[in-house]
PDB file of C-alpha atoms in Angstrom:
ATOM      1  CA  UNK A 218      29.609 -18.170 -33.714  1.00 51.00           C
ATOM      2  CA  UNK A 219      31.949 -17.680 -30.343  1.00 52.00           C
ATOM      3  CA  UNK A 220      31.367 -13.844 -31.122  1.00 54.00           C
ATOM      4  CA  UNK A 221      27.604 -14.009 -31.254  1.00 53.00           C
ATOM      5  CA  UNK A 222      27.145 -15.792 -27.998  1.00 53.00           C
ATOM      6  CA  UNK A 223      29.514 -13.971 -26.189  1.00 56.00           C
ATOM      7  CA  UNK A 224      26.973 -10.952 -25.924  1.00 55.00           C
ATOM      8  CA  UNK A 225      23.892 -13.087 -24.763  1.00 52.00           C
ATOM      9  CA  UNK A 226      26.170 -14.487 -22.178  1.00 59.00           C
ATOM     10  CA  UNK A 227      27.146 -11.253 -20.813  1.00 63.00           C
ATOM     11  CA  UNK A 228      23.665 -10.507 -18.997  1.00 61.00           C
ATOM     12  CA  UNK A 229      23.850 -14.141 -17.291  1.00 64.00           C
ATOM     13  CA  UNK A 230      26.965 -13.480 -15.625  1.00 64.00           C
ATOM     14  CA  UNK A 231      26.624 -10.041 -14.804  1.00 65.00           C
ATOM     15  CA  UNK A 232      22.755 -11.064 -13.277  1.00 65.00           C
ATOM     16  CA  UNK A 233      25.107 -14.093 -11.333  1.00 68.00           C
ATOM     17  CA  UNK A 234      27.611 -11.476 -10.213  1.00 68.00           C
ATOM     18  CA  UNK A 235      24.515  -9.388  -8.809  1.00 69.00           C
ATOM     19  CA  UNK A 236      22.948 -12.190  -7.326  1.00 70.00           C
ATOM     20  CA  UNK A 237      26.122 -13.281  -5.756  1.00 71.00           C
ATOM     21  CA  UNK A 238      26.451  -9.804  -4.277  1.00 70.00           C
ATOM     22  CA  UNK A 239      22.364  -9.965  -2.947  1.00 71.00           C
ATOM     23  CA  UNK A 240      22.807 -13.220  -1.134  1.00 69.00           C
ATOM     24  CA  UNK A 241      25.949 -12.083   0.657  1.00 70.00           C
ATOM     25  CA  UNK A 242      24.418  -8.865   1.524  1.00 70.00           C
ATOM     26  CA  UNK A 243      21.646 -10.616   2.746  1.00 68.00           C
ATOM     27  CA  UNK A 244      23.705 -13.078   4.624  1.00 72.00           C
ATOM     28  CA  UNK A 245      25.284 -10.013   6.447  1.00 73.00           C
ATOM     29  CA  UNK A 246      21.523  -8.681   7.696  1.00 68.00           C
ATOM     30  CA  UNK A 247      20.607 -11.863   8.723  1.00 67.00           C
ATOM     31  CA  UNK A 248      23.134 -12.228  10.854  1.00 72.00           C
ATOM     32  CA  UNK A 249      23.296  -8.682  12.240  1.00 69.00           C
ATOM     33  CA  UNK A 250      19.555  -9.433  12.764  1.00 64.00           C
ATOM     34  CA  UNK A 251      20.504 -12.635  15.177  1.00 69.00           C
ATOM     35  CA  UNK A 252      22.730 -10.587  16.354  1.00 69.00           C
ATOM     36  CA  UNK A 253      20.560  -7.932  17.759  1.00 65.00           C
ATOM     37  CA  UNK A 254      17.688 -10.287  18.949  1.00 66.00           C
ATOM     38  CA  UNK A 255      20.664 -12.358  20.688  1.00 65.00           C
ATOM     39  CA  UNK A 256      21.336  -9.140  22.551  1.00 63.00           C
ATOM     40  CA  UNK A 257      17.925  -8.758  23.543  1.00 61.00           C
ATOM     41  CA  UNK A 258      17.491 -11.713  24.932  1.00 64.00           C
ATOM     42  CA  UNK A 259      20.409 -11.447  26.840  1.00 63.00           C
ATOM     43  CA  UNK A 260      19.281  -8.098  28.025  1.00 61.00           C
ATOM     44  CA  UNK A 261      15.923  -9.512  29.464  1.00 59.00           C
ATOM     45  CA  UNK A 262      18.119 -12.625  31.019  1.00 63.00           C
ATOM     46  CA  UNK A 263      20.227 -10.081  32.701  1.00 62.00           C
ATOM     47  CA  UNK A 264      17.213  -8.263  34.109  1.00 59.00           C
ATOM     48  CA  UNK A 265      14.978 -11.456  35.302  1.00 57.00           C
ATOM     49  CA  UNK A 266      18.333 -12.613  36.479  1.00 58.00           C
ATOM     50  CA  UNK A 267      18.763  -9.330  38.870  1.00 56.00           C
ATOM     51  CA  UNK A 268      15.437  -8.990  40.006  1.00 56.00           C
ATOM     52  CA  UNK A 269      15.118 -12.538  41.275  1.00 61.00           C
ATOM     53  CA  UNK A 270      18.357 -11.864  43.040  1.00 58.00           C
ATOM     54  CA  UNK A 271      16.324  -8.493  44.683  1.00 53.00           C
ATOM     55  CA  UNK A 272      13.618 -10.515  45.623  1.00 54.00           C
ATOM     56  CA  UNK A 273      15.952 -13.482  47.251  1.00 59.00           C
ATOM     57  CA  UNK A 274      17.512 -10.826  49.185  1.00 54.00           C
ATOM     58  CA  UNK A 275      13.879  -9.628  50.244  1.00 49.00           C
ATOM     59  CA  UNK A 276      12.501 -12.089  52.566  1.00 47.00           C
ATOM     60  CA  UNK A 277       9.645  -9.599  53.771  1.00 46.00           C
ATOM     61  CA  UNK A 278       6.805  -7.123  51.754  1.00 49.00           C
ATOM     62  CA  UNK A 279       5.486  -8.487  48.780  1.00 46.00           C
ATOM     63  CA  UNK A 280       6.302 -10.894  46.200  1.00 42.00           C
ATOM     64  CA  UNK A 281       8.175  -9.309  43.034  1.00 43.00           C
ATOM     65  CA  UNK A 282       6.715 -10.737  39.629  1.00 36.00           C
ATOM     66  CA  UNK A 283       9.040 -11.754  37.347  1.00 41.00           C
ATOM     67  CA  UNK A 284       9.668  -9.373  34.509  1.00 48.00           C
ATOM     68  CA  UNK A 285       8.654 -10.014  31.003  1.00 52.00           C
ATOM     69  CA  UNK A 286      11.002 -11.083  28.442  1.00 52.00           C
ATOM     70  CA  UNK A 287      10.237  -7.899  26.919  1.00 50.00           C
ATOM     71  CA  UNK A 288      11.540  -5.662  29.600  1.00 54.00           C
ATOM     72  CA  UNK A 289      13.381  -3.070  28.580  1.00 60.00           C
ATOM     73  CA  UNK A 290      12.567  -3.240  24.256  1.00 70.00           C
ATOM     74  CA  UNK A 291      11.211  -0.357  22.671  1.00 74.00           C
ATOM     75  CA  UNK A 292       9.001  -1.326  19.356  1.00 80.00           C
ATOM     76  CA  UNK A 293       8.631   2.182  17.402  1.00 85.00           C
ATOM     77  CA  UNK A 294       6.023   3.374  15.462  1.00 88.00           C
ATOM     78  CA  UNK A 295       6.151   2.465  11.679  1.00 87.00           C
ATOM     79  CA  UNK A 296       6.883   5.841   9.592  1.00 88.00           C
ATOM     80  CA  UNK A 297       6.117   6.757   5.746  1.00 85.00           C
ATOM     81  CA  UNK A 298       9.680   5.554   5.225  1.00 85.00           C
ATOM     82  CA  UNK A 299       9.044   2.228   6.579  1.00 85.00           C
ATOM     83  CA  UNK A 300       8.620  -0.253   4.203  1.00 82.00           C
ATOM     84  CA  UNK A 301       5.391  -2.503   5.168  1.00 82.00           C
ATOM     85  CA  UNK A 302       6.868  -5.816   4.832  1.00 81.00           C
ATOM     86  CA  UNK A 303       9.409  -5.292   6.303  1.00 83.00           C
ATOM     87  CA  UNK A 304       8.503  -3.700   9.321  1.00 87.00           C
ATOM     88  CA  UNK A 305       5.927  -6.553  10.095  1.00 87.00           C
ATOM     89  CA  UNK A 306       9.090  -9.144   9.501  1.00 84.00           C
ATOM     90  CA  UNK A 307      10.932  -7.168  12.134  1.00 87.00           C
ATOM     91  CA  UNK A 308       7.691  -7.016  14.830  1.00 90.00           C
ATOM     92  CA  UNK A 309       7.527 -10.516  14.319  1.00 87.00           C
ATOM     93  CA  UNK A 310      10.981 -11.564  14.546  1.00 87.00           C
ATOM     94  CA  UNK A 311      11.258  -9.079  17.929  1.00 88.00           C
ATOM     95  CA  UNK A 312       8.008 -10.276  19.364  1.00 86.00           C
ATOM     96  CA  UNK A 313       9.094 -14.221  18.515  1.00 87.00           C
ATOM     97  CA  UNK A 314      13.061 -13.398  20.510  1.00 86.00           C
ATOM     98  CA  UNK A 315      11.081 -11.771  23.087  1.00 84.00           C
ATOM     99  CA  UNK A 316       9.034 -14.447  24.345  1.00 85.00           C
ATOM    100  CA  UNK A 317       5.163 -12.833  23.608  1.00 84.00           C
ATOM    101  CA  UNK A 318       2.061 -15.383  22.972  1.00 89.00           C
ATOM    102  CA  UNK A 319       1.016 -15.021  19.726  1.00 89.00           C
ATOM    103  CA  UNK A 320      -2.352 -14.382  20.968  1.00 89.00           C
ATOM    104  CA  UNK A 321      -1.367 -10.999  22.124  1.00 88.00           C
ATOM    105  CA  UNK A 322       0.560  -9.929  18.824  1.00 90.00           C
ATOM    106  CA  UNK A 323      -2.251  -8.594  17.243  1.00 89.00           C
ATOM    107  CA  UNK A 324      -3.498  -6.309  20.405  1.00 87.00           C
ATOM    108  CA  UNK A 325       0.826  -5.253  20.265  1.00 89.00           C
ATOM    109  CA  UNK A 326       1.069  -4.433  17.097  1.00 90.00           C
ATOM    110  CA  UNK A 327      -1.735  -2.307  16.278  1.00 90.00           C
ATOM    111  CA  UNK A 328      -0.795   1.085  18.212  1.00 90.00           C
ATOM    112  CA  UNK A 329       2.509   0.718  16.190  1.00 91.00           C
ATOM    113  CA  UNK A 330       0.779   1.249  12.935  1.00 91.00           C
ATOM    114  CA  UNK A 331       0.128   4.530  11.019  1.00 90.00           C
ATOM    115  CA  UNK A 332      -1.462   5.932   8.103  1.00 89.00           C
ATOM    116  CA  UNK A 333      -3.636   3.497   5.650  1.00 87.00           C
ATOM    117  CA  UNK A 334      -2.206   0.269   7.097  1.00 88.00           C
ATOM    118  CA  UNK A 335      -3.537   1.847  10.431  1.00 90.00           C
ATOM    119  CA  UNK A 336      -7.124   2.529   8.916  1.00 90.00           C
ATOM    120  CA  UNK A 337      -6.894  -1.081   7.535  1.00 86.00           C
ATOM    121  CA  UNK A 338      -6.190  -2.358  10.697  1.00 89.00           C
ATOM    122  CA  UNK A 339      -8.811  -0.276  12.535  1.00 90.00           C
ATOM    123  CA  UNK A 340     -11.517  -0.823  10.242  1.00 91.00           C
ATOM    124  CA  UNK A 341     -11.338  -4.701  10.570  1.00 91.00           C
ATOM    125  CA  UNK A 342     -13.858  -6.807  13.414  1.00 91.00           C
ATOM    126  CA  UNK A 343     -13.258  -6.242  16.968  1.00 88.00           C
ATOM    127  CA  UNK A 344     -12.466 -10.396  17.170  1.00 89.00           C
ATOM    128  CA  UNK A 345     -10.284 -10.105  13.907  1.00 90.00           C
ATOM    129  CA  UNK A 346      -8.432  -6.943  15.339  1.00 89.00           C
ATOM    130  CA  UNK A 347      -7.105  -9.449  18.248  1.00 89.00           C
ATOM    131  CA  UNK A 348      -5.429 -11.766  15.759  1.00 92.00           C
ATOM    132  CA  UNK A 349      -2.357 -10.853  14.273  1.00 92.00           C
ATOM    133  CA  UNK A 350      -2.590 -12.861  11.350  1.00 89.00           C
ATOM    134  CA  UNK A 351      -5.863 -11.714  10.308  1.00 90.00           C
ATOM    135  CA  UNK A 352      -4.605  -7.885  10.697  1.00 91.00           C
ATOM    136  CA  UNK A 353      -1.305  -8.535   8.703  1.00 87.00           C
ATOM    137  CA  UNK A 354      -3.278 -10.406   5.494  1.00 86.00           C
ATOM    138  CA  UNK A 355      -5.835  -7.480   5.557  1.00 88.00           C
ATOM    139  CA  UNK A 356      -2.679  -5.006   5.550  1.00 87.00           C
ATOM    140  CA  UNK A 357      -0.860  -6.505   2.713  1.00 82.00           C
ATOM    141  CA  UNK A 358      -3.768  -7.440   0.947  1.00 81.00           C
ATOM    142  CA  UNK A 359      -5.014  -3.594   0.461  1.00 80.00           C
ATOM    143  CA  UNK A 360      -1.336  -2.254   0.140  1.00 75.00           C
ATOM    144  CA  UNK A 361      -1.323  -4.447  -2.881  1.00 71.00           C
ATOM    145  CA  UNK A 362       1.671  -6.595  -0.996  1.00 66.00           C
ATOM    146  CA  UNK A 363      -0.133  -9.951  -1.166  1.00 68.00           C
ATOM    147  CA  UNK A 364       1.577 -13.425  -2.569  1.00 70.00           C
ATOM    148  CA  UNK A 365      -0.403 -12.373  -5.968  1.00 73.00           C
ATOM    149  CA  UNK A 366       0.764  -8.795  -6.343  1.00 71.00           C
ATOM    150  CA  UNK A 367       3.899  -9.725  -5.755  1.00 66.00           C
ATOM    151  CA  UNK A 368       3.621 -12.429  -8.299  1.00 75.00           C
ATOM    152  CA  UNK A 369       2.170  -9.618 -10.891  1.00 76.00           C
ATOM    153  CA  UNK A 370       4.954  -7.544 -10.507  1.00 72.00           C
ATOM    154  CA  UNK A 371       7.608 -10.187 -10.806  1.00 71.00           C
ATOM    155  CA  UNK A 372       6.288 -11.425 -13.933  1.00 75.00           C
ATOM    156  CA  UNK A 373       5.336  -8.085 -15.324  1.00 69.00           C
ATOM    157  CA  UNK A 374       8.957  -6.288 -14.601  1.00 69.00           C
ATOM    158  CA  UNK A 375      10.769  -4.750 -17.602  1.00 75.00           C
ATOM    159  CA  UNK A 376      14.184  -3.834 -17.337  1.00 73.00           C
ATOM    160  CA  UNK A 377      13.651   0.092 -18.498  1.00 73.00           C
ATOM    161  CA  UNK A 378      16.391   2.373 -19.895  1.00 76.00           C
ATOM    162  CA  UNK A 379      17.276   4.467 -16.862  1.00 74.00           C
ATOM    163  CA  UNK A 380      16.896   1.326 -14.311  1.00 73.00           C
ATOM    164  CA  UNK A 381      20.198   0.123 -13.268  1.00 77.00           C
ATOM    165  CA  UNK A 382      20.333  -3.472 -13.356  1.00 74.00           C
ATOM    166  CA  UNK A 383      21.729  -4.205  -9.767  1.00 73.00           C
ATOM    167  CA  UNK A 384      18.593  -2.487  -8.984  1.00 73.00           C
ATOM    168  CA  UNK A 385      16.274  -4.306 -11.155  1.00 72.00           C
ATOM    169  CA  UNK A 386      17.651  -7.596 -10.145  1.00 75.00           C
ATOM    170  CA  UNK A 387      17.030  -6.977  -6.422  1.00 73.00           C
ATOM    171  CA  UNK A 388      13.620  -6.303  -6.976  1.00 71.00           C
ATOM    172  CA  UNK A 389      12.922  -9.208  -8.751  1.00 71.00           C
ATOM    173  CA  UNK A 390      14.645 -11.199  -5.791  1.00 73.00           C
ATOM    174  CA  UNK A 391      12.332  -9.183  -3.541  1.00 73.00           C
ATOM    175  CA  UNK A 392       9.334 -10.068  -5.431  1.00 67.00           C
ATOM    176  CA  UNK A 393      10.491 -13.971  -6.071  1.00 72.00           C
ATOM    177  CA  UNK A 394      11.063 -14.321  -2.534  1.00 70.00           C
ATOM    178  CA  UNK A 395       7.788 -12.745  -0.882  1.00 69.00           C
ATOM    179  CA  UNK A 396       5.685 -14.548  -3.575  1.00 67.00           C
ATOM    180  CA  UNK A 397       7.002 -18.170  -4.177  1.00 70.00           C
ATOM    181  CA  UNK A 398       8.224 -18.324   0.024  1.00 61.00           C
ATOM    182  CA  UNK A 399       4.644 -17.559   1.161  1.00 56.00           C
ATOM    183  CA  UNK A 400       3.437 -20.777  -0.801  1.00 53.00           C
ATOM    184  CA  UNK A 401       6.314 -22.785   1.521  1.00 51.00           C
ATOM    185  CA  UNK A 402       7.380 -24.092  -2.190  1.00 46.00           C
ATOM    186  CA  UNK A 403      10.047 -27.081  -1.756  1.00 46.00           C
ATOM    187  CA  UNK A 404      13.296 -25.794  -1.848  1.00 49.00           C
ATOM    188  CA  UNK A 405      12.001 -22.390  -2.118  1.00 53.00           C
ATOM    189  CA  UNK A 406      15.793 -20.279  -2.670  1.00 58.00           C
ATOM    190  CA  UNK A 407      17.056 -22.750  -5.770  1.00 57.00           C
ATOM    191  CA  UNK A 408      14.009 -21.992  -6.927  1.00 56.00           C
ATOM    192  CA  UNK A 409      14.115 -18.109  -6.649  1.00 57.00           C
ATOM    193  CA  UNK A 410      17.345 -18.320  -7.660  1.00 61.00           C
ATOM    194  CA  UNK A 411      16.273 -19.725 -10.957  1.00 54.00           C
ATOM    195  CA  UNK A 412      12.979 -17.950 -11.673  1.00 61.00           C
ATOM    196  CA  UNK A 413      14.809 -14.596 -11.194  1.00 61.00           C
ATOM    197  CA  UNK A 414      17.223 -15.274 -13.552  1.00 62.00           C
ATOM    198  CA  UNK A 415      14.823 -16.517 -16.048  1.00 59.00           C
ATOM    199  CA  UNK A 416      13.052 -13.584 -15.928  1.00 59.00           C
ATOM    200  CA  UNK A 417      15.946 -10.911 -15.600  1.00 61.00           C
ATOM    201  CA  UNK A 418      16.802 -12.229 -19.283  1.00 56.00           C
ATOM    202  CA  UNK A 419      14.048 -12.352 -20.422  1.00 58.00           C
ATOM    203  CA  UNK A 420      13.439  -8.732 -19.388  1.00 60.00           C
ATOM    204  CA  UNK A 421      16.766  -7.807 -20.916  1.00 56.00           C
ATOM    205  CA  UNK A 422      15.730  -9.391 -24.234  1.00 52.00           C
ATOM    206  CA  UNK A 423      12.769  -7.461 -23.653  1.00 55.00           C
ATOM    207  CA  UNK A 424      10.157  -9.805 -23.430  1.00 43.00           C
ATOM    208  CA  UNK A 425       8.910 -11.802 -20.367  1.00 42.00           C
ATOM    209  CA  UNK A 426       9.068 -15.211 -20.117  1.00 43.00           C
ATOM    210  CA  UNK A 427       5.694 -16.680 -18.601  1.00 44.00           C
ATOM    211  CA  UNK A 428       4.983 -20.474 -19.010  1.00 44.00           C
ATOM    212  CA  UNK A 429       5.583 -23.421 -16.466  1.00 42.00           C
ATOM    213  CA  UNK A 430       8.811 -24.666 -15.755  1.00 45.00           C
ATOM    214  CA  UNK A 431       9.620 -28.089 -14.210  1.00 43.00           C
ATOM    215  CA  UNK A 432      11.461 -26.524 -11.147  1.00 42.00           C
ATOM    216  CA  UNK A 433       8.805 -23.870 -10.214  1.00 46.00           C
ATOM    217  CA  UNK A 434       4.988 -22.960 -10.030  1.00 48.00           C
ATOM    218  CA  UNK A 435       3.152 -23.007 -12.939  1.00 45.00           C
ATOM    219  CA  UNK A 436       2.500 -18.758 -14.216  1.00 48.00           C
ATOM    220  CA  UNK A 437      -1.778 -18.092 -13.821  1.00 46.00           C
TER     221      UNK A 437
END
């Protein structure tokens, strides 16, 4: 009996191994990522700091304004490598550390965009174009990036015989995260956790696993 559970216990410790590795990994960008926005703000302290000192020293000619937050940040352009999500995530966390109203995020963030989400974007009401969260649910919604779709592919994932399952399993995450963290579920990363392994064995047993559990939102 030891010898027949041994194998079925091999996937769950590898997946926790995996997962282990994720989180950490994650941990690491997340922290990079303060670090960076820390820096930024710093940067625009440093430059409101100076230019107040100019205009101290200038008793005479006109007032100088004091500098936006912003000063000094360059947003880029999103490219075909960029992956959608991801690069709204980092507009808004940049936007957020730089001080901007939210009122003006949408007006920001549309020259940044190319290609469909662009045309998306472009195509929407002149009122709706001004507010950034009506242009980023239009965006995901047509790139098929929406709380559903990524709630499809989570529960339709199969584990296929050339994916590697480090791979796999951070996809899943991926797809865990975006879908049950847009619903603001109670503790939202236990639960991830959980579903994720649920269904990486149950893709490695090849079959998915799709009714309610008590810790997480009942499957459609």
């Amino acid at each position: 009996m030891a010898d027949d559970e041994r194998p079925a216990q091999q996937p769950i410790v590898a997946l926790g191994q995996m997962l282990g590795g994720i989180a950490a990994m994650q941990r690491e960008q997340a922290e990079m990522n303060r670090q960076f926005l820390g820096a930024l703000q710093a940067q625009a302290e440093r430059q409101a700091y100076a230019l107040e000192q100019l205009a101290a020293r200038t008793a005479a000619g006109p007032p100088v304004l004091a500098p936006s937050k912003l000063a000094g940040v360059v947003l880029h352009k999103m490219t075909a490598a960029d992956d959608v999500q991801s690069f709204l995530d980092t507009f808004e966390a940049t936007v957020e550390a730089c001080g901007w109203p939210t009122a003006e995020w949408g007006v920001r963030l549309l020259p940044l965009l190319t290609g469909e989400a662009q045309t998306v974007a472009l195509g929407l009401p002149p009122a709706a174009r001004h507010r950034y969260a009506d242009v980023r649910k239009a965006v995901t919604d047509r790139l098929g990036l929406s709380p559903e779709d990524h709630r499809r592919r989570f529960r339709e994932a199969r584990l296929g015989p050339g994916d590697r399952p480090f791979a796999f399993a951070q996809r899943l995450r991926d797809d865990a995260a975006r879908w049950l963290q847009s619903e603001s579920t109670v503790g939202t990363q236990d639960v991830v956790e959980k579903v994720v392994l649920e269904q990486f064995v149950g893709a490695q047993l090849g079959s998915a696993i799709t009714g309610p559990r008590p810790w997480g939102p009942p499957s459609p």
